[in-house]
């Protein structure tokens, strides 16, 4: 493919300024080591297999942290000219202010919702919100909870998350202390409404007109859309 000289010159000039200024010598050294390895092994092309063989060779002498560092520097020199260019541009980028202020849920919004929203419609949403506040976990992680993951110890409630993003078991505690909306009381009200035949289902069930239905709640139920609609924000 024929590339005009003007384009080549522009790319060359831009590429020269892409590597981090303070560590450009290290990047160039790692790239030179890679080219040296290529020459010693009569390798002309650059493919994923070639890079894998190079990193495998380095693994005989360097730790995992060093391998990641070396790979990152070689990769920056090989394939990421455009990405590096955009990152450097981003350092100087000042985003335009939004024409309208961002509408997000605040602590006051959440407290207002839990204290004032009618339970016959919003009890499940309140419980999910409480679990989100005390646990600070992802929606899908909370949805994976079962009744066996919740232990009510009267003064507080212990929740065990067995399916987290990091594949580790995590726990958090819910307590009424210092809370105006008494989260433990709200959870117990919801738990008492769960049908007895639903023990094998997830913790959060479909909730309609003040009653729990023996059907797992969907992921959209955990979102904040319904809260924003209720609070007109």
C-alpha positions as protocol buffer text, in pm:
chain_id: "A"
residue {
  index: 1
  type: UNK
  ca { x: 0 y: 0 z: 0 }
}
residue {
  index: 2
  type: UNK
  ca { x: 139 y: 339 z: -101 }
}
residue {
  index: 3
  type: UNK
  ca { x: 123 y: 607 z: 166 }
}
residue {
  index: 4
  type: UNK
  ca { x: 186 y: 973 z: 73 }
}
residue {
  index: 5
  type: UNK
  ca { x: 508 y: 1110 z: 218 }
}
residue {
  index: 6
  type: UNK
  ca { x: 320 y: 1394 z: 389 }
}
residue {
  index: 7
  type: UNK
  ca { x: 114 y: 1140 z: 586 }
}
residue {
  index: 8
  type: UNK
  ca { x: 426 y: 945 z: 682 }
}
residue {
  index: 9
  type: UNK
  ca { x: 599 y: 1263 z: 798 }
}
residue {
  index: 10
  type: UNK
  ca { x: 300 y: 1369 z: 1007 }
}
residue {
  index: 11
  type: UNK
  ca { x: 270 y: 1026 z: 1171 }
}
residue {
  index: 12
  type: UNK
  ca { x: 643 y: 1025 z: 1246 }
}
residue {
  index: 13
  type: UNK
  ca { x: 631 y: 1368 z: 1406 }
}
residue {
  index: 14
  type: UNK
  ca { x: 328 y: 1278 z: 1618 }
}
residue {
  index: 15
  type: UNK
  ca { x: 468 y: 939 z: 1724 }
}
residue {
  index: 16
  type: UNK
  ca { x: 787 y: 1099 z: 1850 }
}
residue {
  index: 17
  type: UNK
  ca { x: 593 y: 1285 z: 2119 }
}
residue {
  index: 18
  type: UNK
  ca { x: 363 y: 1005 z: 2237 }
}
residue {
  index: 19
  type: UNK
  ca { x: 576 y: 819 z: 2489 }
}
residue {
  index: 20
  type: UNK
  ca { x: 574 y: 950 z: 2848 }
}
residue {
  index: 21
  type: UNK
  ca { x: 839 y: 1221 z: 2869 }
}
residue {
  index: 22
  type: UNK
  ca { x: 988 y: 1110 z: 3201 }
}
residue {
  index: 23
  type: UNK
  ca { x: 1022 y: 744 z: 3104 }
}
residue {
  index: 24
  type: UNK
  ca { x: 1062 y: 752 z: 2726 }
}
residue {
  index: 25
  type: UNK
  ca { x: 1417 y: 613 z: 2757 }
}
residue {
  index: 26
  type: UNK
  ca { x: 1284 y: 301 z: 2935 }
}
residue {
  index: 27
  type: UNK
  ca { x: 1019 y: 249 z: 2668 }
}
residue {
  index: 28
  type: UNK
  ca { x: 1278 y: 280 z: 2394 }
}
residue {
  index: 29
  type: UNK
  ca { x: 1510 y: 40 z: 2578 }
}
residue {
  index: 30
  type: UNK
  ca { x: 1239 y: -226 z: 2611 }
}
residue {
  index: 31
  type: UNK
  ca { x: 1146 y: -187 z: 2246 }
}
residue {
  index: 32
  type: UNK
  ca { x: 1513 y: -218 z: 2146 }
}
residue {
  index: 33
  type: UNK
  ca { x: 1539 y: -538 z: 2353 }
}
residue {
  index: 34
  type: UNK
  ca { x: 1239 y: -679 z: 2170 }
}
residue {
  index: 35
  type: UNK
  ca { x: 1390 y: -592 z: 1830 }
}
residue {
  index: 36
  type: UNK
  ca { x: 1719 y: -750 z: 1940 }
}
residue {
  index: 37
  type: UNK
  ca { x: 1537 y: -1070 z: 2034 }
}
residue {
  index: 38
  type: UNK
  ca { x: 1367 y: -1069 z: 1694 }
}
residue {
  index: 39
  type: UNK
  ca { x: 1700 y: -1042 z: 1513 }
}
residue {
  index: 40
  type: UNK
  ca { x: 1860 y: -1316 z: 1723 }
}
residue {
  index: 41
  type: UNK
  ca { x: 1571 y: -1552 z: 1643 }
}
residue {
  index: 42
  type: UNK
  ca { x: 1529 y: -1451 z: 1278 }
}
residue {
  index: 43
  type: UNK
  ca { x: 1177 y: -1320 z: 1342 }
}
residue {
  index: 44
  type: UNK
  ca { x: 1058 y: -1056 z: 1098 }
}
residue {
  index: 45
  type: UNK
  ca { x: 683 y: -1024 z: 1157 }
}
residue {
  index: 46
  type: UNK
  ca { x: 493 y: -914 z: 1466 }
}
residue {
  index: 47
  type: UNK
  ca { x: 201 y: -1136 z: 1563 }
}
residue {
  index: 48
  type: UNK
  ca { x: 36 y: -1245 z: 1885 }
}
residue {
  index: 49
  type: UNK
  ca { x: 233 y: -1571 z: 1875 }
}
residue {
  index: 50
  type: UNK
  ca { x: 559 y: -1380 z: 1833 }
}
residue {
  index: 51
  type: UNK
  ca { x: 481 y: -1159 z: 2131 }
}
residue {
  index: 52
  type: UNK
  ca { x: 377 y: -1461 z: 2337 }
}
residue {
  index: 53
  type: UNK
  ca { x: 707 y: -1632 z: 2261 }
}
residue {
  index: 54
  type: UNK
  ca { x: 897 y: -1317 z: 2358 }
}
residue {
  index: 55
  type: UNK
  ca { x: 713 y: -1277 z: 2690 }
}
residue {
  index: 56
  type: UNK
  ca { x: 755 y: -1650 z: 2759 }
}
residue {
  index: 57
  type: UNK
  ca { x: 1129 y: -1610 z: 2712 }
}
residue {
  index: 58
  type: UNK
  ca { x: 1136 y: -1313 z: 2951 }
}
residue {
  index: 59
  type: UNK
  ca { x: 939 y: -1510 z: 3213 }
}
residue {
  index: 60
  type: UNK
  ca { x: 1245 y: -1727 z: 3269 }
}
residue {
  index: 61
  type: UNK
  ca { x: 1432 y: -1429 z: 3411 }
}
residue {
  index: 62
  type: UNK
  ca { x: 1177 y: -1178 z: 3542 }
}
residue {
  index: 63
  type: UNK
  ca { x: 892 y: -1166 z: 3793 }
}
residue {
  index: 64
  type: UNK
  ca { x: 528 y: -1134 z: 3693 }
}
residue {
  index: 65
  type: UNK
  ca { x: 521 y: -764 z: 3781 }
}
residue {
  index: 66
  type: UNK
  ca { x: 825 y: -701 z: 3563 }
}
residue {
  index: 67
  type: UNK
  ca { x: 666 y: -896 z: 3277 }
}
residue {
  index: 68
  type: UNK
  ca { x: 356 y: -679 z: 3289 }
}
residue {
  index: 69
  type: UNK
  ca { x: 568 y: -366 z: 3289 }
}
residue {
  index: 70
  type: UNK
  ca { x: 786 y: -479 z: 2998 }
}
residue {
  index: 71
  type: UNK
  ca { x: 485 y: -597 z: 2798 }
}
residue {
  index: 72
  type: UNK
  ca { x: 308 y: -266 z: 2854 }
}
residue {
  index: 73
  type: UNK
  ca { x: 606 y: -66 z: 2728 }
}
residue {
  index: 74
  type: UNK
  ca { x: 665 y: -285 z: 2422 }
}
residue {
  index: 75
  type: UNK
  ca { x: 293 y: -278 z: 2340 }
}
residue {
  index: 76
  type: UNK
  ca { x: 289 y: 101 z: 2366 }
}
residue {
  index: 77
  type: UNK
  ca { x: 570 y: 124 z: 2115 }
}
residue {
  index: 78
  type: UNK
  ca { x: 411 y: -125 z: 1875 }
}
residue {
  index: 79
  type: UNK
  ca { x: 38 y: -82 z: 1857 }
}
residue {
  index: 80
  type: UNK
  ca { x: -90 y: 204 z: 2065 }
}
residue {
  index: 81
  type: UNK
  ca { x: 21 y: 513 z: 1879 }
}
residue {
  index: 82
  type: UNK
  ca { x: -333 y: 629 z: 1814 }
}
residue {
  index: 83
  type: UNK
  ca { x: -452 y: 545 z: 2167 }
}
residue {
  index: 84
  type: UNK
  ca { x: -151 y: 717 z: 2318 }
}
residue {
  index: 85
  type: UNK
  ca { x: -222 y: 1020 z: 2100 }
}
residue {
  index: 86
  type: UNK
  ca { x: -580 y: 1036 z: 2224 }
}
residue {
  index: 87
  type: UNK
  ca { x: -471 y: 993 z: 2587 }
}
residue {
  index: 88
  type: UNK
  ca { x: -224 y: 1278 z: 2556 }
}
residue {
  index: 89
  type: UNK
  ca { x: -497 y: 1492 z: 2398 }
}
residue {
  index: 90
  type: UNK
  ca { x: -729 y: 1397 z: 2684 }
}
residue {
  index: 91
  type: UNK
  ca { x: -483 y: 1536 z: 2940 }
}
residue {
  index: 92
  type: UNK
  ca { x: -547 y: 1883 z: 2798 }
}
residue {
  index: 93
  type: UNK
  ca { x: -918 y: 1835 z: 2735 }
}
residue {
  index: 94
  type: UNK
  ca { x: -1163 y: 2044 z: 2935 }
}
residue {
  index: 95
  type: UNK
  ca { x: -1520 y: 1915 z: 2892 }
}
residue {
  index: 96
  type: UNK
  ca { x: -1796 y: 2160 z: 2816 }
}
residue {
  index: 97
  type: UNK
  ca { x: -2035 y: 2224 z: 3101 }
}
residue {
  index: 98
  type: UNK
  ca { x: -2367 y: 2049 z: 3066 }
}
residue {
  index: 99
  type: UNK
  ca { x: -2656 y: 2274 z: 2969 }
}
residue {
  index: 100
  type: UNK
  ca { x: -2869 y: 2123 z: 3246 }
}
residue {
  index: 101
  type: UNK
  ca { x: -2746 y: 2007 z: 3588 }
}
residue {
  index: 102
  type: UNK
  ca { x: -2701 y: 1633 z: 3637 }
}
residue {
  index: 103
  type: UNK
  ca { x: -2986 y: 1479 z: 3833 }
}
residue {
  index: 104
  type: UNK
  ca { x: -2855 y: 1218 z: 4072 }
}
residue {
  index: 105
  type: UNK
  ca { x: -2991 y: 1057 z: 4383 }
}
residue {
  index: 106
  type: UNK
  ca { x: -2869 y: 1214 z: 4707 }
}
residue {
  index: 107
  type: UNK
  ca { x: -2878 y: 1093 z: 5067 }
}
residue {
  index: 108
  type: UNK
  ca { x: -3177 y: 1320 z: 5125 }
}
residue {
  index: 109
  type: UNK
  ca { x: -3361 y: 1171 z: 4826 }
}
residue {
  index: 110
  type: UNK
  ca { x: -3306 y: 817 z: 4952 }
}
residue {
  index: 111
  type: UNK
  ca { x: -3414 y: 897 z: 5309 }
}
residue {
  index: 112
  type: UNK
  ca { x: -3723 y: 1075 z: 5180 }
}
residue {
  index: 113
  type: UNK
  ca { x: -3810 y: 775 z: 4965 }
}
residue {
  index: 114
  type: UNK
  ca { x: -3769 y: 518 z: 5244 }
}
residue {
  index: 115
  type: UNK
  ca { x: -3957 y: 727 z: 5501 }
}
residue {
  index: 116
  type: UNK
  ca { x: -4244 y: 854 z: 5285 }
}
residue {
  index: 117
  type: UNK
  ca { x: -4310 y: 610 z: 5000 }
}
residue {
  index: 118
  type: UNK
  ca { x: -4607 y: 376 z: 5066 }
}
residue {
  index: 119
  type: UNK
  ca { x: -4502 y: 23 z: 5160 }
}
residue {
  index: 120
  type: UNK
  ca { x: -4782 y: -144 z: 4963 }
}
residue {
  index: 121
  type: UNK
  ca { x: -4607 y: -35 z: 4645 }
}
residue {
  index: 122
  type: UNK
  ca { x: -4245 y: 30 z: 4737 }
}
residue {
  index: 123
  type: UNK
  ca { x: -4149 y: -209 z: 5019 }
}
residue {
  index: 124
  type: UNK
  ca { x: -3929 y: -428 z: 4796 }
}
residue {
  index: 125
  type: UNK
  ca { x: -3760 y: -120 z: 4650 }
}
residue {
  index: 126
  type: UNK
  ca { x: -3689 y: 5 z: 5002 }
}
residue {
  index: 127
  type: UNK
  ca { x: -3529 y: -326 z: 5106 }
}
residue {
  index: 128
  type: UNK
  ca { x: -3312 y: -337 z: 4793 }
}
residue {
  index: 129
  type: UNK
  ca { x: -3210 y: 25 z: 4853 }
}
residue {
  index: 130
  type: UNK
  ca { x: -3117 y: -55 z: 5214 }
}
residue {
  index: 131
  type: UNK
  ca { x: -2905 y: -351 z: 5106 }
}
residue {
  index: 132
  type: UNK
  ca { x: -2736 y: -130 z: 4848 }
}
residue {
  index: 133
  type: UNK
  ca { x: -2662 y: 141 z: 5106 }
}
residue {
  index: 134
  type: UNK
  ca { x: -2511 y: -92 z: 5366 }
}
residue {
  index: 135
  type: UNK
  ca { x: -2341 y: -327 z: 5122 }
}
residue {
  index: 136
  type: UNK
  ca { x: -2237 y: -99 z: 4834 }
}
residue {
  index: 137
  type: UNK
  ca { x: -2243 y: -392 z: 4593 }
}
residue {
  index: 138
  type: UNK
  ca { x: -2347 y: -438 z: 4232 }
}
residue {
  index: 139
  type: UNK
  ca { x: -2706 y: -503 z: 4131 }
}
residue {
  index: 140
  type: UNK
  ca { x: -2637 y: -853 z: 3999 }
}
residue {
  index: 141
  type: UNK
  ca { x: -2452 y: -943 z: 4321 }
}
residue {
  index: 142
  type: UNK
  ca { x: -2748 y: -836 z: 4535 }
}
residue {
  index: 143
  type: UNK
  ca { x: -2991 y: -1020 z: 4309 }
}
residue {
  index: 144
  type: UNK
  ca { x: -2800 y: -1346 z: 4364 }
}
residue {
  index: 145
  type: UNK
  ca { x: -2881 y: -1341 z: 4737 }
}
residue {
  index: 146
  type: UNK
  ca { x: -3103 y: -1611 z: 4884 }
}
residue {
  index: 147
  type: UNK
  ca { x: -3288 y: -1625 z: 5215 }
}
residue {
  index: 148
  type: UNK
  ca { x: -3007 y: -1843 z: 5355 }
}
residue {
  index: 149
  type: UNK
  ca { x: -2761 y: -1559 z: 5298 }
}
residue {
  index: 150
  type: UNK
  ca { x: -2937 y: -1335 z: 5552 }
}
residue {
  index: 151
  type: UNK
  ca { x: -2897 y: -1397 z: 5926 }
}
residue {
  index: 152
  type: UNK
  ca { x: -3119 y: -1194 z: 6160 }
}
residue {
  index: 153
  type: UNK
  ca { x: -2944 y: -1155 z: 6496 }
}
residue {
  index: 154
  type: UNK
  ca { x: -3212 y: -923 z: 6646 }
}
residue {
  index: 155
  type: UNK
  ca { x: -2986 y: -623 z: 6709 }
}
residue {
  index: 156
  type: UNK
  ca { x: -2849 y: -638 z: 6356 }
}
residue {
  index: 157
  type: UNK
  ca { x: -2866 y: -838 z: 6034 }
}
residue {
  index: 158
  type: UNK
  ca { x: -2565 y: -1007 z: 5871 }
}
residue {
  index: 159
  type: UNK
  ca { x: -2571 y: -1053 z: 5493 }
}
residue {
  index: 160
  type: UNK
  ca { x: -2332 y: -1290 z: 5315 }
}
residue {
  index: 161
  type: UNK
  ca { x: -2258 y: -1239 z: 4945 }
}
residue {
  index: 162
  type: UNK
  ca { x: -2128 y: -1559 z: 4790 }
}
residue {
  index: 163
  type: UNK
  ca { x: -2129 y: -1453 z: 4423 }
}
residue {
  index: 164
  type: UNK
  ca { x: -1925 y: -1134 z: 4391 }
}
residue {
  index: 165
  type: UNK
  ca { x: -1742 y: -988 z: 4093 }
}
residue {
  index: 166
  type: UNK
  ca { x: -1408 y: -1077 z: 4256 }
}
residue {
  index: 167
  type: UNK
  ca { x: -1517 y: -1438 z: 4319 }
}
residue {
  index: 168
  type: UNK
  ca { x: -1481 y: -1394 z: 4695 }
}
residue {
  index: 169
  type: UNK
  ca { x: -1732 y: -1424 z: 4978 }
}
residue {
  index: 170
  type: UNK
  ca { x: -1813 y: -1088 z: 5140 }
}
residue {
  index: 171
  type: UNK
  ca { x: -2026 y: -988 z: 5437 }
}
residue {
  index: 172
  type: UNK
  ca { x: -2192 y: -670 z: 5552 }
}
residue {
  index: 173
  type: UNK
  ca { x: -2408 y: -575 z: 5850 }
}
residue {
  index: 174
  type: UNK
  ca { x: -2738 y: -386 z: 5858 }
}
residue {
  index: 175
  type: UNK
  ca { x: -2827 y: -204 z: 6180 }
}
residue {
  index: 176
  type: UNK
  ca { x: -3096 y: 38 z: 6297 }
}
residue {
  index: 177
  type: UNK
  ca { x: -2843 y: 242 z: 6495 }
}
residue {
  index: 178
  type: UNK
  ca { x: -2818 y: 596 z: 6367 }
}
residue {
  index: 179
  type: UNK
  ca { x: -3078 y: 544 z: 6092 }
}
residue {
  index: 180
  type: UNK
  ca { x: -3399 y: 744 z: 6090 }
}
residue {
  index: 181
  type: UNK
  ca { x: -3576 y: 486 z: 5872 }
}
residue {
  index: 182
  type: UNK
  ca { x: -3499 y: 169 z: 6080 }
}
residue {
  index: 183
  type: UNK
  ca { x: -3368 y: -61 z: 5804 }
}
residue {
  index: 184
  type: UNK
  ca { x: -3390 y: -383 z: 6009 }
}
residue {
  index: 185
  type: UNK
  ca { x: -3757 y: -321 z: 6080 }
}
residue {
  index: 186
  type: UNK
  ca { x: -3826 y: -265 z: 5711 }
}
residue {
  index: 187
  type: UNK
  ca { x: -3642 y: -583 z: 5610 }
}
residue {
  index: 188
  type: UNK
  ca { x: -3832 y: -792 z: 5866 }
}
residue {
  index: 189
  type: UNK
  ca { x: -4162 y: -659 z: 5734 }
}
residue {
  index: 190
  type: UNK
  ca { x: -4063 y: -770 z: 5384 }
}
residue {
  index: 191
  type: UNK
  ca { x: -3931 y: -1109 z: 5500 }
}
residue {
  index: 192
  type: UNK
  ca { x: -4259 y: -1181 z: 5679 }
}
residue {
  index: 193
  type: UNK
  ca { x: -4448 y: -1133 z: 5351 }
}
residue {
  index: 194
  type: UNK
  ca { x: -4245 y: -1389 z: 5158 }
}
residue {
  index: 195
  type: UNK
  ca { x: -4455 y: -1700 z: 5078 }
}
residue {
  index: 196
  type: UNK
  ca { x: -4339 y: -2011 z: 5267 }
}
residue {
  index: 197
  type: UNK
  ca { x: -4302 y: -2212 z: 4946 }
}
residue {
  index: 198
  type: UNK
  ca { x: -4043 y: -1964 z: 4817 }
}
residue {
  index: 199
  type: UNK
  ca { x: -3751 y: -2081 z: 5035 }
}
residue {
  index: 200
  type: UNK
  ca { x: -3558 y: -2210 z: 4734 }
}
residue {
  index: 201
  type: UNK
  ca { x: -3596 y: -1883 z: 4541 }
}
residue {
  index: 202
  type: UNK
  ca { x: -3378 y: -1574 z: 4560 }
}
residue {
  index: 203
  type: UNK
  ca { x: -3419 y: -1325 z: 4841 }
}
residue {
  index: 204
  type: UNK
  ca { x: -3578 y: -1055 z: 4628 }
}
residue {
  index: 205
  type: UNK
  ca { x: -3915 y: -1165 z: 4489 }
}
residue {
  index: 206
  type: UNK
  ca { x: -4166 y: -985 z: 4271 }
}
residue {
  index: 207
  type: UNK
  ca { x: -4375 y: -749 z: 4488 }
}
residue {
  index: 208
  type: UNK
  ca { x: -4725 y: -636 z: 4389 }
}
residue {
  index: 209
  type: UNK
  ca { x: -4995 y: -456 z: 4585 }
}
residue {
  index: 210
  type: UNK
  ca { x: -4843 y: -530 z: 4924 }
}
residue {
  index: 211
  type: UNK
  ca { x: -4780 y: -899 z: 4853 }
}
residue {
  index: 212
  type: UNK
  ca { x: -4477 y: -1106 z: 4752 }
}
residue {
  index: 213
  type: UNK
  ca { x: -4519 y: -1334 z: 4450 }
}
residue {
  index: 214
  type: UNK
  ca { x: -4317 y: -1658 z: 4427 }
}
residue {
  index: 215
  type: UNK
  ca { x: -4122 y: -1524 z: 4130 }
}
residue {
  index: 216
  type: UNK
  ca { x: -3767 y: -1389 z: 4131 }
}
residue {
  index: 217
  type: UNK
  ca { x: -3740 y: -1012 z: 4085 }
}
residue {
  index: 218
  type: UNK
  ca { x: -3569 y: -899 z: 3765 }
}
residue {
  index: 219
  type: UNK
  ca { x: -3246 y: -700 z: 3746 }
}
residue {
  index: 220
  type: UNK
  ca { x: -3423 y: -384 z: 3630 }
}
residue {
  index: 221
  type: UNK
  ca { x: -3598 y: -378 z: 3968 }
}
residue {
  index: 222
  type: UNK
  ca { x: -3270 y: -291 z: 4141 }
}
residue {
  index: 223
  type: UNK
  ca { x: -3204 y: 17 z: 3928 }
}
residue {
  index: 224
  type: UNK
  ca { x: -3268 y: 375 z: 4035 }
}
residue {
  index: 225
  type: UNK
  ca { x: -3515 y: 465 z: 3760 }
}
residue {
  index: 226
  type: UNK
  ca { x: -3820 y: 400 z: 3978 }
}
residue {
  index: 227
  type: UNK
  ca { x: -3675 y: 614 z: 4258 }
}
residue {
  index: 228
  type: UNK
  ca { x: -3613 y: 906 z: 4023 }
}
residue {
  index: 229
  type: UNK
  ca { x: -3964 y: 875 z: 3882 }
}
residue {
  index: 230
  type: UNK
  ca { x: -4113 y: 871 z: 4232 }
}
residue {
  index: 231
  type: UNK
  ca { x: -3912 y: 1172 z: 4344 }
}
residue {
  index: 232
  type: UNK
  ca { x: -3951 y: 1363 z: 4015 }
}
residue {
  index: 233
  type: UNK
  ca { x: -3576 y: 1411 z: 3968 }
}
